[in-house]
Amino acid sequence: MKIVVLVKQVLDTWGERRLDLSTGLLDRSSSDLIIDEVGERALEAALAYKDANDADVIVMTMGPREATDVLRKGLAMGADTAVHVLDDELAGSDMVRTATVLAAALRRTGFDLVITGNESTDGRGGAIAPMLSEILGVPQVTYLNSLAIAADGISGERGTEAGTQDVHASLPAVASVTERSPEPRFPGFKGSMRAKKKPLDTWALSDLGESGSPAARSVVLSTAERPARTAGRKVVDDGSAAHELAAFLSDEHLI
């Protein structure tokens, strides 16, 4: 089975994240760059299947040159090969452009199963997996808290506001997992050393037959710094706190 796992390099959520006010894009120098955790969990799902079955796991990303680091980590965790979609014309791509280019790359690698995180911690769009499903014409099972992979299909549990759903699909398919899926393994020293010798291909738009489209159809008109957080209103319970809280919520149209 050939499993392609999509990962993304993001700013560390524990650090400060800022927008570049001149471009409206994320300032990638404002914090440390790391592999998105939910992407690691997607990779863990693929590697867990590979541990007990014959499988070829490819880790793929689309991003600037430094995004190679997340692919090397994926290889250290146990992926067999890596693909980096790298082209200056992709800077600032929106979800439509990203899904279109990734779909072209997936057609080139071939796949039985594509796994990705349900949403990245920077954009939080949450629509790449469904878009890939539509473009590639294969079933999707998304937002899975658990994912079971078999030779002829996948299944899992998806949480909803009313409970849970048990979902399944035949292969080939696209799946996305949430932060409730199993913790990723830690790449050991041997894995890190072996990762340096594993194949890592870099593809430009011309390699995928893609060119000429704008990176984003949406336009950022203006950006501004978020105002500093002001001190909140403190309510001291002298016997009238409940009434004061209710009045506050009512005045703010929250109830």
Short mmCIF file of C-alpha atoms in Angstrom, two decimals:
data_model
loop_
_atom_site.label_atom_id
_atom_site.label_comp_id
_atom_site.label_asym_id
_atom_site.label_seq_id
_atom_site.Cartn_x
_atom_site.Cartn_y
_atom_site.Cartn_z
CA MET A 1 0.00 0.00 0.00
CA LYS A 2 1.23 3.47 -0.83
CA ILE A 3 0.34 6.07 1.82
CA VAL A 4 1.12 9.75 1.32
CA VAL A 5 1.09 11.93 4.43
CA LEU A 6 0.78 15.69 4.04
CA VAL A 7 2.63 17.77 6.62
CA LYS A 8 3.11 21.51 7.06
CA GLN A 9 5.73 23.73 8.62
CA VAL A 10 4.12 26.23 11.01
CA LEU A 11 5.17 28.73 13.64
CA ASP A 12 5.47 27.31 17.13
CA THR A 13 2.15 27.94 18.86
CA TRP A 14 4.00 28.51 22.14
CA GLY A 15 5.84 31.45 20.62
CA GLU A 16 4.68 34.87 19.46
CA ARG A 17 3.01 34.89 16.05
CA ARG A 18 2.67 38.07 14.01
CA LEU A 19 1.40 39.20 10.65
CA ASP A 20 3.66 41.07 8.25
CA LEU A 21 1.69 44.33 8.08
CA SER A 22 3.13 45.19 4.65
CA THR A 23 2.05 41.94 2.96
CA GLY A 24 -0.75 40.66 5.17
CA LEU A 25 1.02 37.30 5.34
CA LEU A 26 2.31 35.47 8.37
CA ASP A 27 5.71 36.70 9.52
CA ARG A 28 7.67 33.45 9.45
CA SER A 29 10.54 35.03 11.40
CA SER A 30 8.39 35.87 14.44
CA SER A 31 8.81 32.45 16.09
CA ASP A 32 10.44 29.04 15.70
CA LEU A 33 9.36 26.95 12.72
CA ILE A 34 8.21 23.41 13.53
CA ILE A 35 6.24 20.57 11.99
CA ASP A 36 2.53 20.97 12.73
CA GLU A 37 1.65 18.53 15.51
CA VAL A 38 -1.51 17.25 13.88
CA GLY A 39 0.57 16.44 10.80
CA GLU A 40 2.84 14.34 13.00
CA ARG A 41 -0.22 12.46 14.23
CA ALA A 42 -1.28 11.85 10.62
CA LEU A 43 2.18 10.42 9.97
CA GLU A 44 1.93 8.26 13.09
CA ALA A 45 -1.28 6.69 11.72
CA ALA A 46 0.55 5.72 8.53
CA LEU A 47 3.65 4.44 10.33
CA ALA A 48 1.55 2.36 12.75
CA TYR A 49 0.09 0.54 9.74
CA LYS A 50 3.55 0.19 8.17
CA ASP A 51 4.90 -1.38 11.40
CA ALA A 52 2.78 -4.49 10.80
CA ASN A 53 2.14 -4.42 7.06
CA ASP A 54 3.84 -3.94 3.73
CA ALA A 55 3.51 -0.22 3.04
CA ASP A 56 5.40 2.61 1.39
CA VAL A 57 5.02 5.86 3.32
CA ILE A 58 5.74 9.14 1.54
CA VAL A 59 5.78 12.41 3.47
CA MET A 60 4.93 15.48 1.38
CA THR A 61 4.86 19.23 1.96
CA MET A 62 4.39 22.41 -0.03
CA GLY A 63 6.28 25.38 1.30
CA PRO A 64 9.45 27.50 1.21
CA ARG A 65 12.96 26.10 1.19
CA GLU A 66 13.23 25.78 4.98
CA ALA A 67 10.20 23.46 4.98
CA THR A 68 12.66 20.69 4.09
CA ASP A 69 13.28 20.45 7.84
CA VAL A 70 9.80 19.01 8.49
CA LEU A 71 10.34 16.42 5.77
CA ARG A 72 13.63 15.36 7.35
CA LYS A 73 11.83 14.91 10.65
CA GLY A 74 9.16 12.82 8.92
CA LEU A 75 11.87 10.65 7.39
CA ALA A 76 13.51 10.31 10.81
CA MET A 77 10.21 9.14 12.27
CA GLY A 78 10.09 6.35 9.68
CA ALA A 79 8.73 7.58 6.35
CA ASP A 80 10.45 6.00 3.33
CA THR A 81 10.69 8.96 0.97
CA ALA A 82 9.78 12.64 0.87
CA VAL A 83 8.50 15.14 -1.68
CA HIS A 84 8.91 18.90 -1.35
CA VAL A 85 6.77 21.06 -3.66
CA LEU A 86 8.87 24.22 -3.85
CA ASP A 87 8.28 27.20 -6.14
CA ASP A 88 8.48 30.95 -5.51
CA GLU A 89 5.17 31.44 -7.31
CA LEU A 90 3.41 29.49 -4.56
CA ALA A 91 4.16 32.06 -1.84
CA GLY A 92 0.93 33.13 -0.14
CA SER A 93 -1.16 30.40 -1.77
CA ASP A 94 -4.77 30.12 -0.60
CA MET A 95 -6.47 26.78 0.06
CA VAL A 96 -7.79 26.42 -3.50
CA ARG A 97 -4.35 26.87 -5.01
CA THR A 98 -2.73 24.69 -2.34
CA ALA A 99 -5.17 21.84 -2.91
CA THR A 100 -4.81 22.08 -6.69
CA VAL A 101 -1.02 21.86 -6.57
CA LEU A 102 -0.96 19.12 -3.93
CA ALA A 103 -3.44 17.11 -6.00
CA ALA A 104 -1.10 17.38 -8.99
CA ALA A 105 1.77 16.14 -6.83
CA LEU A 106 -0.35 13.26 -5.52
CA ARG A 107 -1.23 12.22 -9.05
CA ARG A 108 2.50 12.07 -9.78
CA THR A 109 3.39 9.99 -6.71
CA GLY A 110 0.30 7.81 -6.96
CA PHE A 111 -1.44 6.75 -3.76
CA ASP A 112 -3.80 4.33 -2.12
CA LEU A 113 -4.38 6.59 0.87
CA VAL A 114 -3.69 10.25 1.64
CA ILE A 115 -3.65 11.30 5.32
CA THR A 116 -3.41 14.84 6.63
CA GLY A 117 -4.24 16.81 9.74
CA ASN A 118 -7.77 18.16 9.93
CA GLU A 119 -6.52 21.75 10.08
CA SER A 120 -3.21 23.51 10.50
CA THR A 121 -2.50 25.56 13.60
CA ASP A 122 -1.77 28.70 11.55
CA GLY A 123 -4.47 28.96 8.90
CA ARG A 124 -7.10 26.69 10.52
CA GLY A 125 -8.96 26.44 7.22
CA GLY A 126 -9.81 22.77 7.66
CA ALA A 127 -10.79 22.27 4.03
CA ILE A 128 -7.69 20.87 2.30
CA ALA A 129 -8.69 17.20 2.73
CA PRO A 130 -12.22 17.68 1.32
CA MET A 131 -10.81 19.75 -1.54
CA LEU A 132 -8.30 17.03 -2.39
CA SER A 133 -11.09 14.46 -2.31
CA GLU A 134 -13.11 16.52 -4.78
CA ILE A 135 -10.21 17.24 -7.14
CA LEU A 136 -8.90 13.66 -7.09
CA GLY A 137 -12.37 12.09 -7.29
CA VAL A 138 -11.91 9.74 -4.33
CA PRO A 139 -13.87 9.28 -1.06
CA GLN A 140 -13.05 11.31 2.04
CA VAL A 141 -13.28 10.51 5.75
CA THR A 142 -12.31 13.59 7.71
CA TYR A 143 -11.94 14.89 11.27
CA LEU A 144 -11.24 11.39 12.62
CA ASN A 145 -10.32 10.92 16.26
CA SER A 146 -9.18 7.40 15.35
CA LEU A 147 -8.18 5.84 12.05
CA ALA A 148 -7.95 2.13 11.23
CA ILE A 149 -6.30 1.18 7.96
CA ALA A 150 -6.92 -2.14 6.20
CA ALA A 151 -5.89 -3.51 2.84
CA ASP A 152 -9.26 -2.74 1.27
CA GLY A 153 -10.43 0.34 3.15
CA ILE A 154 -10.27 2.68 6.12
CA SER A 155 -12.58 3.34 9.05
CA GLY A 156 -12.65 5.59 12.07
CA GLU A 157 -14.57 7.58 14.61
CA ARG A 158 -15.55 11.20 14.09
CA GLY A 159 -16.82 13.37 16.93
CA THR A 160 -19.89 15.53 16.38
CA GLU A 161 -21.86 17.94 18.55
CA ALA A 162 -24.43 15.20 19.18
CA GLY A 163 -22.09 12.24 19.74
CA THR A 164 -19.84 10.19 17.47
CA GLN A 165 -20.03 8.71 14.01
CA ASP A 166 -18.41 5.49 12.79
CA VAL A 167 -17.34 6.14 9.21
CA HIS A 168 -15.56 4.06 6.57
CA ALA A 169 -14.47 4.29 2.95
CA SER A 170 -12.93 2.11 0.31
CA LEU A 171 -9.51 2.87 -1.14
CA PRO A 172 -8.17 5.01 -2.68
CA ALA A 173 -9.30 7.71 -0.28
CA VAL A 174 -8.35 10.89 1.57
CA ALA A 175 -8.48 11.00 5.38
CA SER A 176 -7.80 13.66 7.97
CA VAL A 177 -7.16 13.15 11.69
CA THR A 178 -7.59 15.41 14.70
CA GLU A 179 -5.40 16.11 17.72
CA ARG A 180 -7.24 13.29 19.52
CA SER A 181 -5.57 10.67 17.34
CA PRO A 182 -2.59 8.80 18.86
CA GLU A 183 0.58 10.64 19.90
CA PRO A 184 3.40 10.62 17.33
CA ARG A 185 6.54 8.60 17.95
CA PHE A 186 9.82 10.33 18.76
CA PRO A 187 12.51 10.05 16.08
CA GLY A 188 15.55 8.39 17.63
CA PHE A 189 19.21 8.95 16.85
CA LYS A 190 19.37 6.06 14.36
CA GLY A 191 16.26 7.32 12.61
CA SER A 192 17.74 10.78 12.31
CA MET A 193 20.94 9.37 10.81
CA ARG A 194 19.06 7.15 8.36
CA ALA A 195 16.88 10.11 7.32
CA LYS A 196 19.91 11.83 5.80
CA LYS A 197 20.24 9.01 3.24
CA LYS A 198 16.57 8.66 2.33
CA PRO A 199 15.29 10.09 -1.00
CA LEU A 200 13.89 13.62 -0.87
CA ASP A 201 12.60 14.93 -4.20
CA THR A 202 11.95 18.60 -4.91
CA TRP A 203 9.33 19.43 -7.50
CA ALA A 204 8.59 22.83 -9.01
CA LEU A 205 5.29 23.84 -10.60
CA SER A 206 6.69 23.03 -14.03
CA ASP A 207 7.35 19.45 -12.88
CA LEU A 208 3.65 19.11 -12.07
CA GLY A 209 2.30 20.74 -15.22
CA GLU A 210 1.06 23.65 -13.11
CA SER A 211 1.81 27.29 -13.84
CA GLY A 212 0.22 30.64 -14.53
CA SER A 213 -2.47 30.62 -11.84
CA PRO A 214 -2.42 33.25 -9.09
CA ALA A 215 -1.32 31.96 -5.70
CA ALA A 216 -4.45 33.37 -4.09
CA ARG A 217 -7.74 34.69 -5.39
CA SER A 218 -8.49 36.44 -2.11
CA VAL A 219 -6.90 39.84 -1.51
CA VAL A 220 -5.80 41.22 1.87
CA LEU A 221 -6.95 44.86 1.88
CA SER A 222 -5.39 45.92 5.18
CA THR A 223 -3.83 44.55 8.34
CA ALA A 224 -3.39 46.01 11.80
CA GLU A 225 -1.79 44.96 15.05
CA ARG A 226 -4.18 43.48 17.59
CA PRO A 227 -4.68 46.06 20.34
CA ALA A 228 -3.06 45.30 23.67
CA ARG A 229 -5.29 43.43 26.06
CA THR A 230 -6.88 45.69 28.64
CA ALA A 231 -7.54 44.84 32.25
CA GLY A 232 -10.85 43.09 32.77
CA ARG A 233 -13.64 44.17 35.06
CA LYS A 234 -13.44 42.60 38.50
CA VAL A 235 -16.61 41.64 40.32
CA VAL A 236 -16.36 41.30 44.11
CA ASP A 237 -19.06 39.16 45.66
CA ASP A 238 -20.60 41.25 48.39
CA GLY A 239 -23.92 39.51 47.97
CA SER A 240 -24.88 41.17 44.69
CA ALA A 241 -22.34 39.55 42.34
CA ALA A 242 -24.90 37.37 40.58
CA HIS A 243 -27.07 40.36 39.74
CA GLU A 244 -24.05 42.35 38.62
CA LEU A 245 -22.84 39.53 36.37
CA ALA A 246 -26.28 39.07 34.84
CA ALA A 247 -26.51 42.81 34.17
CA PHE A 248 -23.08 42.81 32.55
CA LEU A 249 -23.92 39.88 30.25
CA SER A 250 -27.22 41.52 29.34
CA ASP A 251 -25.59 44.89 28.60
CA GLU A 252 -23.05 43.13 26.33
CA HIS A 253 -25.90 41.25 24.59
CA LEU A 254 -24.36 37.92 25.62
CA ILE A 255 -27.59 36.55 27.08
#
